Short mmCIF file of C-alpha atoms in Angstrom, two decimals:
data_model
loop_
_atom_site.label_atom_id
_atom_site.label_comp_id
_atom_site.label_asym_id
_atom_site.label_seq_id
_atom_site.Cartn_x
_atom_site.Cartn_y
_atom_site.Cartn_z
CA MET P 54 -0.23 0.08 0.20
CA ASN P 55 1.18 3.56 -0.75
CA LYS P 56 1.03 4.97 2.77
CA LYS P 57 0.66 8.69 1.12
CA THR P 58 -2.61 7.49 -0.53
CA SER P 59 -4.05 5.34 2.13
CA GLY P 60 -7.01 5.99 4.44
CA LYS P 61 -9.67 6.72 1.76
CA ARG P 62 -9.48 10.37 1.04
CA PRO P 63 -10.17 10.47 -2.38
CA GLY P 64 -10.32 13.16 -5.02
CA PRO P 65 -13.14 14.35 -7.11
CA VAL P 66 -12.12 13.01 -10.28
CA VAL P 67 -13.30 9.64 -11.81
CA LEU P 68 -11.23 8.50 -14.76
CA ASP P 69 -10.98 5.19 -16.75
CA VAL P 70 -7.87 3.30 -17.96
CA VAL P 71 -6.91 2.77 -21.26
CA GLY P 72 -6.51 -1.06 -21.67
CA LYS P 73 -6.66 -4.26 -19.91
CA GLN P 74 -3.45 -3.90 -18.21
CA LEU P 75 -2.21 -0.40 -16.51
CA ASP P 76 0.52 1.30 -18.33
CA ALA P 77 2.88 3.92 -17.06
CA ASP P 78 0.13 7.02 -17.73
CA ASP P 79 -2.73 5.14 -16.14
CA ILE P 80 -0.33 4.69 -13.16
CA ARG P 81 0.53 8.51 -13.25
CA ARG P 82 -3.38 9.54 -13.53
CA ILE P 83 -4.37 7.36 -10.65
CA GLU P 84 -1.62 8.35 -8.24
CA HIS P 85 -2.41 12.06 -8.52
CA PRO P 86 -4.13 13.49 -5.55
CA LEU P 87 -7.24 14.79 -7.76
CA THR P 88 -8.03 11.08 -8.69
CA GLY P 89 -10.67 9.45 -6.49
CA GLY P 90 -12.11 6.83 -8.67
CA VAL P 91 -11.64 4.61 -11.75
CA ILE P 92 -14.30 3.39 -14.10
CA LEU P 93 -13.96 0.23 -16.07
CA PHE P 94 -15.63 -0.38 -19.51
CA ALA P 95 -15.92 -3.25 -21.69
CA ARG P 96 -12.49 -2.64 -23.35
CA ASN P 97 -10.97 -3.52 -19.65
CA PHE P 98 -12.37 -6.69 -19.37
CA GLU P 99 -11.07 -9.72 -21.32
CA SER P 100 -11.30 -12.62 -18.73
CA ARG P 101 -12.18 -12.96 -15.00
CA ALA P 102 -8.64 -13.68 -14.01
CA GLN P 103 -7.29 -10.52 -16.28
CA LEU P 104 -10.06 -8.17 -14.31
CA GLU P 105 -9.09 -9.44 -11.07
CA ALA P 106 -5.37 -8.67 -11.78
CA LEU P 107 -6.39 -5.28 -13.51
CA THR P 108 -8.16 -4.41 -10.08
CA ARG P 109 -5.65 -5.58 -7.99
CA ALA P 110 -2.87 -3.40 -9.77
CA ILE P 111 -5.31 -0.42 -9.46
CA ARG P 112 -5.21 -1.19 -5.38
CA GLU P 113 -1.57 -1.49 -5.62
CA VAL P 114 -1.32 1.99 -6.69
CA ARG P 115 -4.23 3.28 -4.45
CA GLN P 116 -6.04 1.73 -1.76
CA ASP P 117 -8.30 4.70 -1.50
CA VAL P 118 -9.82 5.15 -4.89
CA LEU P 119 -13.20 3.77 -5.70
CA ILE P 120 -13.46 1.24 -8.27
CA CYS P 121 -16.45 1.46 -10.42
CA ILE P 122 -18.54 0.31 -13.68
CA ASP P 123 -21.34 0.65 -15.79
CA HIS P 124 -23.21 -2.71 -15.28
CA GLU P 125 -26.70 -2.76 -15.52
CA GLY P 126 -27.94 -5.68 -17.41
CA GLY P 127 -29.09 -5.93 -20.89
CA ARG P 128 -27.14 -3.95 -23.48
CA VAL P 129 -25.25 -2.15 -20.78
CA GLN P 130 -23.06 -4.76 -19.05
CA ARG P 131 -19.70 -4.77 -19.38
CA CYS P 132 -18.52 -8.28 -18.50
CA LYS P 133 -20.55 -10.86 -20.06
CA THR P 134 -18.29 -13.78 -20.55
CA ASP P 135 -16.19 -16.34 -18.70
CA GLY P 136 -18.90 -17.05 -15.91
CA PHE P 137 -20.42 -13.75 -15.94
CA THR P 138 -24.07 -13.74 -15.74
CA HIS P 139 -25.78 -11.77 -18.66
CA LEU P 140 -28.32 -10.32 -16.81
CA PRO P 141 -31.89 -9.19 -18.36
CA ALA P 142 -32.54 -5.34 -19.32
CA MET P 143 -34.62 -3.87 -16.36
CA ALA P 144 -37.65 -3.41 -18.67
CA LYS P 145 -38.40 -7.22 -18.38
CA LEU P 146 -38.49 -6.92 -14.63
CA GLY P 147 -41.32 -4.57 -15.51
CA ALA P 148 -43.08 -6.54 -17.94
CA LEU P 149 -42.91 -9.26 -15.05
CA TRP P 150 -44.42 -6.78 -12.73
CA ASP P 151 -47.37 -6.48 -14.97
CA GLN P 152 -48.06 -10.29 -14.37
CA ASP P 153 -47.09 -10.93 -11.14
CA VAL P 154 -46.13 -8.14 -8.44
CA LEU P 155 -44.53 -10.69 -5.90
CA ALA P 156 -42.48 -12.69 -8.57
CA ALA P 157 -41.14 -9.30 -9.86
CA THR P 158 -39.93 -8.12 -6.66
CA LYS P 159 -38.20 -11.52 -5.83
CA VAL P 160 -36.52 -11.45 -9.44
CA ALA P 161 -35.25 -7.77 -8.82
CA ILE P 162 -33.38 -9.01 -5.48
CA ALA P 163 -31.90 -11.91 -7.29
CA CYS P 164 -30.83 -9.30 -10.24
CA GLY P 165 -29.08 -7.09 -7.70
CA TYR P 166 -27.52 -9.76 -5.87
CA VAL P 167 -25.96 -11.59 -8.77
CA LEU P 168 -24.95 -8.68 -10.02
CA ALA P 169 -23.01 -7.10 -7.10
CA ALA P 170 -21.72 -10.75 -5.92
CA GLU P 171 -20.12 -11.51 -9.36
CA LEU P 172 -18.37 -7.82 -9.49
CA ARG P 173 -17.63 -7.82 -5.75
CA ALA P 174 -15.76 -10.73 -6.33
CA CYS P 175 -13.46 -8.92 -8.75
CA ASP P 176 -13.05 -6.20 -6.21
CA ILE P 177 -15.14 -3.80 -7.80
CA ASP P 178 -16.78 -1.26 -5.25
CA LEU P 179 -19.94 0.05 -7.28
CA SER P 180 -21.73 -0.41 -10.21
CA PHE P 181 -23.64 2.75 -11.79
CA THR P 182 -27.04 1.15 -11.22
CA PRO P 183 -30.04 1.47 -11.10
CA VAL P 184 -31.57 3.43 -14.04
CA LEU P 185 -34.50 5.51 -12.60
CA ASP P 186 -35.70 7.12 -15.89
CA LEU P 187 -39.39 6.47 -16.91
CA ASP P 188 -40.23 4.50 -20.03
CA TYR P 189 -41.90 6.93 -22.07
CA GLY P 190 -41.09 5.06 -25.43
CA ARG P 191 -39.43 7.62 -26.94
CA SER P 192 -35.56 7.68 -25.71
CA GLY P 193 -33.56 5.28 -27.74
CA VAL P 194 -30.45 5.73 -25.13
CA ILE P 195 -32.90 4.91 -22.16
CA GLY P 196 -35.24 2.36 -23.72
CA ASP P 197 -35.29 -1.12 -22.50
CA ARG P 198 -33.10 0.07 -19.44
CA ALA P 199 -35.74 1.65 -17.74
CA PHE P 200 -37.94 -0.69 -15.44
CA HIS P 201 -41.51 0.75 -16.39
CA ALA P 202 -43.34 4.19 -17.15
CA ASP P 203 -45.13 4.07 -14.00
CA PRO P 204 -42.61 5.87 -11.17
CA ARG P 205 -44.49 3.78 -8.46
CA VAL P 206 -43.14 0.85 -10.25
CA VAL P 207 -39.90 2.09 -11.07
CA THR P 208 -39.18 2.90 -7.40
CA MET P 209 -40.37 -0.61 -6.07
CA LEU P 210 -38.50 -2.35 -8.29
CA ALA P 211 -35.28 -0.24 -7.89
CA ASN P 212 -35.52 -0.49 -4.19
CA HIS P 213 -35.50 -4.39 -4.32
CA LEU P 214 -32.75 -4.37 -6.81
CA THR P 215 -30.89 -2.09 -4.55
CA HIS P 216 -31.42 -4.37 -1.63
CA GLY P 217 -29.96 -7.29 -3.61
CA LEU P 218 -27.06 -5.37 -4.31
CA LEU P 219 -26.50 -4.38 -0.52
CA LEU P 220 -26.86 -7.84 0.21
CA ALA P 221 -23.59 -8.68 -1.76
CA GLY P 222 -21.97 -5.68 -0.29
CA MET P 223 -22.65 -3.00 -2.74
CA SER P 224 -24.28 0.36 -2.81
CA ASN P 225 -26.29 2.04 -5.76
CA CYS P 226 -26.37 4.83 -7.85
CA GLY P 227 -29.60 6.22 -9.53
CA LYS P 228 -29.61 7.72 -12.55
CA HIS P 229 -30.18 10.18 -14.52
CA PHE P 230 -31.85 12.72 -12.36
CA PRO P 231 -34.37 14.36 -12.64
CA GLY P 232 -35.07 12.10 -15.67
CA HIS P 233 -33.79 11.60 -19.24
CA GLY P 234 -36.77 9.18 -20.56
CA PHE P 235 -38.87 11.97 -21.80
CA VAL P 236 -36.23 13.30 -24.56
CA ALA P 237 -35.48 11.63 -27.33
CA ALA P 238 -32.05 12.92 -27.93
CA ASP P 239 -28.90 10.72 -26.80
CA SER P 240 -26.75 12.98 -24.49
CA HIS P 241 -23.69 11.17 -25.64
CA VAL P 242 -23.85 12.90 -28.95
CA ALA P 243 -26.56 15.80 -28.32
CA VAL P 244 -27.98 18.32 -25.95
CA PRO P 245 -31.26 17.17 -24.87
CA ILE P 246 -33.85 19.55 -24.31
CA ASP P 247 -36.92 18.67 -21.91
CA GLU P 248 -39.66 21.76 -22.30
CA ARG P 249 -41.81 20.51 -19.37
CA PRO P 250 -42.65 22.32 -16.47
CA LEU P 251 -40.99 21.70 -13.09
CA ASP P 252 -44.27 20.46 -11.30
CA GLU P 253 -44.73 18.06 -13.98
CA ILE P 254 -41.14 16.46 -13.71
CA LEU P 255 -41.17 16.40 -10.08
CA GLU P 256 -44.46 14.75 -10.30
CA GLN P 257 -43.29 12.16 -12.66
CA ASP P 258 -39.79 11.63 -13.36
CA ALA P 259 -38.20 12.55 -9.94
CA ARG P 260 -40.54 10.43 -7.98
CA PRO P 261 -38.27 7.64 -7.62
CA TYR P 262 -35.83 10.10 -6.23
CA ASP P 263 -37.99 11.22 -3.40
CA TRP P 264 -39.68 7.67 -2.73
CA MET P 265 -36.27 5.55 -2.53
CA GLY P 266 -35.40 7.67 0.45
CA PRO P 267 -32.17 6.51 2.40
CA ALA P 268 -31.85 3.23 -0.03
CA LEU P 269 -30.47 5.73 -2.60
CA ALA P 270 -26.79 5.98 -1.69
CA SER P 271 -25.62 8.33 -4.85
CA VAL P 272 -27.15 9.84 -7.71
CA MET P 273 -26.19 10.73 -11.24
CA PRO P 274 -27.78 13.72 -12.79
CA ALA P 275 -28.85 13.86 -16.56
CA HIS P 276 -26.99 15.94 -19.16
CA VAL P 277 -30.21 17.26 -20.00
CA ILE P 278 -31.62 20.93 -20.07
CA TYR P 279 -34.99 21.76 -18.80
CA PRO P 280 -35.53 25.44 -19.91
CA ALA P 281 -38.51 25.91 -18.04
CA VAL P 282 -36.64 25.20 -14.87
CA ASP P 283 -32.90 26.20 -15.42
CA ALA P 284 -30.83 27.03 -18.57
CA ASN P 285 -27.92 24.68 -17.48
CA PRO P 286 -28.33 20.81 -17.61
CA ALA P 287 -29.21 19.40 -14.34
CA GLY P 288 -25.78 18.28 -13.53
CA PHE P 289 -24.51 21.87 -13.85
CA SER P 290 -27.50 23.43 -12.05
CA ARG P 291 -27.37 24.69 -8.20
CA PHE P 292 -31.17 24.65 -8.54
CA TRP P 293 -31.58 21.03 -9.42
CA LEU P 294 -28.95 19.62 -7.08
CA GLN P 295 -29.22 21.89 -4.29
CA ASP P 296 -32.59 23.31 -4.26
CA ILE P 297 -34.39 20.04 -5.44
CA LEU P 298 -32.21 17.19 -5.02
CA ARG P 299 -30.73 18.04 -1.61
CA SER P 300 -33.10 20.55 0.18
CA GLN P 301 -36.86 19.51 -1.18
CA LEU P 302 -35.87 15.71 -1.65
CA GLY P 303 -33.58 15.37 1.27
CA PHE P 304 -30.68 13.50 -0.58
CA GLU P 305 -27.73 13.16 1.39
CA GLY P 306 -25.92 10.54 -0.60
CA VAL P 307 -23.30 11.34 -3.31
CA ILE P 308 -23.67 12.98 -6.51
CA PHE P 309 -21.68 12.24 -9.81
CA SER P 310 -21.77 14.01 -12.59
CA ASP P 311 -22.16 12.22 -15.66
CA ASP P 312 -19.23 11.85 -18.45
CA LEU P 313 -17.87 15.69 -18.88
CA SER P 314 -16.63 14.20 -22.50
CA MET P 315 -20.39 13.73 -23.60
CA GLU P 316 -21.99 16.21 -25.90
CA GLY P 317 -24.63 16.98 -23.19
CA ALA P 318 -21.63 18.52 -21.24
CA SER P 319 -19.98 20.58 -24.05
CA VAL P 320 -22.52 23.40 -22.78
CA ALA P 321 -20.41 24.01 -19.90
CA GLY P 322 -17.14 24.91 -21.84
CA THR P 323 -13.79 22.86 -21.47
CA VAL P 324 -13.37 19.80 -19.52
CA THR P 325 -12.05 21.80 -16.96
CA GLN P 326 -14.71 24.63 -16.93
CA ALA P 327 -17.38 21.68 -17.01
CA ALA P 328 -15.75 19.94 -13.71
CA ARG P 329 -15.60 23.47 -12.21
CA ALA P 330 -19.32 23.98 -13.00
CA ALA P 331 -20.48 20.63 -11.98
CA ILE P 332 -18.65 21.03 -8.53
CA ASP P 333 -19.89 24.20 -8.15
CA ALA P 334 -23.60 22.93 -8.82
CA GLY P 335 -22.94 20.31 -5.99
CA CYS P 336 -21.56 17.48 -7.39
CA ASP P 337 -18.97 15.65 -5.23
CA MET P 338 -17.48 13.83 -7.99
CA VAL P 339 -17.05 14.26 -11.83
CA LEU P 340 -16.27 11.52 -14.59
CA ILE P 341 -14.12 11.87 -17.37
CA CYS P 342 -14.29 9.07 -19.87
CA ASN P 343 -12.77 7.92 -22.89
CA HIS P 344 -10.35 10.39 -23.56
CA PRO P 345 -7.22 10.38 -21.53
CA GLU P 346 -5.88 13.71 -23.05
CA ARG P 347 -8.60 15.24 -21.24
CA ALA P 348 -8.31 13.57 -18.24
CA ASP P 349 -4.54 14.83 -18.06
CA GLN P 350 -5.98 18.22 -18.85
CA LEU P 351 -8.41 18.25 -16.10
CA LEU P 352 -5.89 16.78 -13.23
CA ALA P 353 -3.45 19.71 -14.52
CA GLU P 354 -5.86 22.43 -14.36
CA LEU P 355 -8.72 21.42 -11.61
CA ASP P 356 -7.93 23.13 -8.71
CA ALA P 357 -10.86 21.72 -6.58
CA ARG P 358 -10.61 19.34 -3.55
CA ILE P 359 -13.18 17.26 -1.72
CA GLY P 360 -14.52 18.55 1.69
CA LYS P 361 -15.03 16.66 4.68
CA ALA P 362 -18.88 16.20 3.78
CA SER P 363 -18.34 14.94 0.33
CA GLN P 364 -15.24 12.49 2.09
CA ARG P 365 -17.98 10.86 4.48
CA ARG P 366 -20.52 10.34 1.76
CA ILE P 367 -17.83 8.96 -0.68
CA ARG P 368 -16.39 6.58 2.08
CA LYS P 369 -19.96 4.76 2.33
CA LEU P 370 -19.70 3.51 -1.45
CA PHE P 371 -16.79 1.44 -0.95
CA GLY P 372 -17.47 -2.31 -1.00
CA ARG P 373 -19.08 -3.60 1.96
CA ARG P 374 -18.10 -7.05 3.80
CA LYS P 375 -15.27 -8.93 2.28
CA PRO P 376 -16.17 -10.45 -1.01
CA LEU P 377 -16.02 -14.02 -1.88
CA ASP P 378 -13.56 -15.16 -3.96
CA TRP P 379 -15.19 -16.51 -7.40
CA ASN P 380 -15.10 -20.29 -6.67
CA ARG P 381 -16.48 -19.80 -3.10
CA LEU P 382 -19.08 -17.60 -4.77
CA GLN P 383 -20.25 -20.32 -7.17
CA GLN P 384 -20.94 -22.51 -3.81
CA GLU P 385 -22.64 -20.24 -1.96
CA ALA P 386 -26.55 -21.02 -1.27
CA GLU P 387 -27.67 -17.45 -1.67
CA TYR P 388 -26.01 -16.79 -4.99
CA ARG P 389 -27.11 -20.46 -6.50
CA SER P 390 -30.59 -19.50 -5.27
CA ALA P 391 -30.55 -16.45 -6.86
CA LEU P 392 -29.46 -17.81 -10.33
CA ALA P 393 -32.11 -20.61 -10.07
CA LEU P 394 -34.94 -17.95 -9.79
CA LEU P 395 -33.59 -16.04 -12.52
CA LYS P 396 -33.70 -19.23 -14.79
CA SER P 397 -36.81 -20.32 -13.43
CA HIS P 398 -38.37 -16.87 -15.05
CA ASP P 399 -36.43 -17.35 -18.24
CA LEU P 400 -34.20 -14.36 -17.54
CA ILE P 401 -31.09 -15.84 -17.77
CA SER P 402 -29.92 -18.88 -20.01
#
């Protein structure tokens, strides 16, 4: 362990690594005091053994960085082979709810447990899940990633999924606040505009963020502009993050920005300007992905530090309970039972 970086005092930047092993530039960036997390993608996964070696190498550089991944199930799942369960899209849980409420809640717990147990066995702290967006049938980028069109169903299924995550020692991240499902544009490549008034958004899309209560550990706001409310995208808006999410809804967990390299963040200026704007608006941590040169720029130019309140919140996101190694996990009764339940509903092969 590097004694200078032990003790879980992370910086505000979450960045990615280039390949399947760390190179010298990856190590340099992870060592930087502004770095607080590493996010993994499909390009970082070749096999389970390789993934375990990669997370072990990250820990050898820094013990106090949060290792994250986007791993929801369906089409957004970074590890799908070499024993990883290819989990269903969350819309399938919503469809099951419409047929059998109790079965859907049990399946949601099982999905969360399998998702988290497999990732924790590879020493990954956090997956950016669940998606809390509503399925309006108009967003291609959200689509079947959403549980349902009804915010009550979304809340119930998300709460059961996060219960499964927690049983396996993992926190959660609800996204994309206050809601990305109504707009057709994809914030990866465009700047979506949602013209609805504040009351309508709060009565529909933002409901799960209120109803989930303390079960919600972290939140990622949308790179969507709601011009009837604020000229800035939600992730750069003090009104959305401070007045609504923190004050009105009482959220006390971590706020992550979405990826600052996405087109939806371009309205905030350069990557450094966007990071400052996100932090000033209330984000605890900011993501910069897929552009190592921009990560270098951000680490060189950003002068922000994480306050004590943010540090306390972030510490709660690290993996809980010592994870089982992969071989022991395969024999665990709870894991085997969860897999059997998913199979019985034809949700996994």
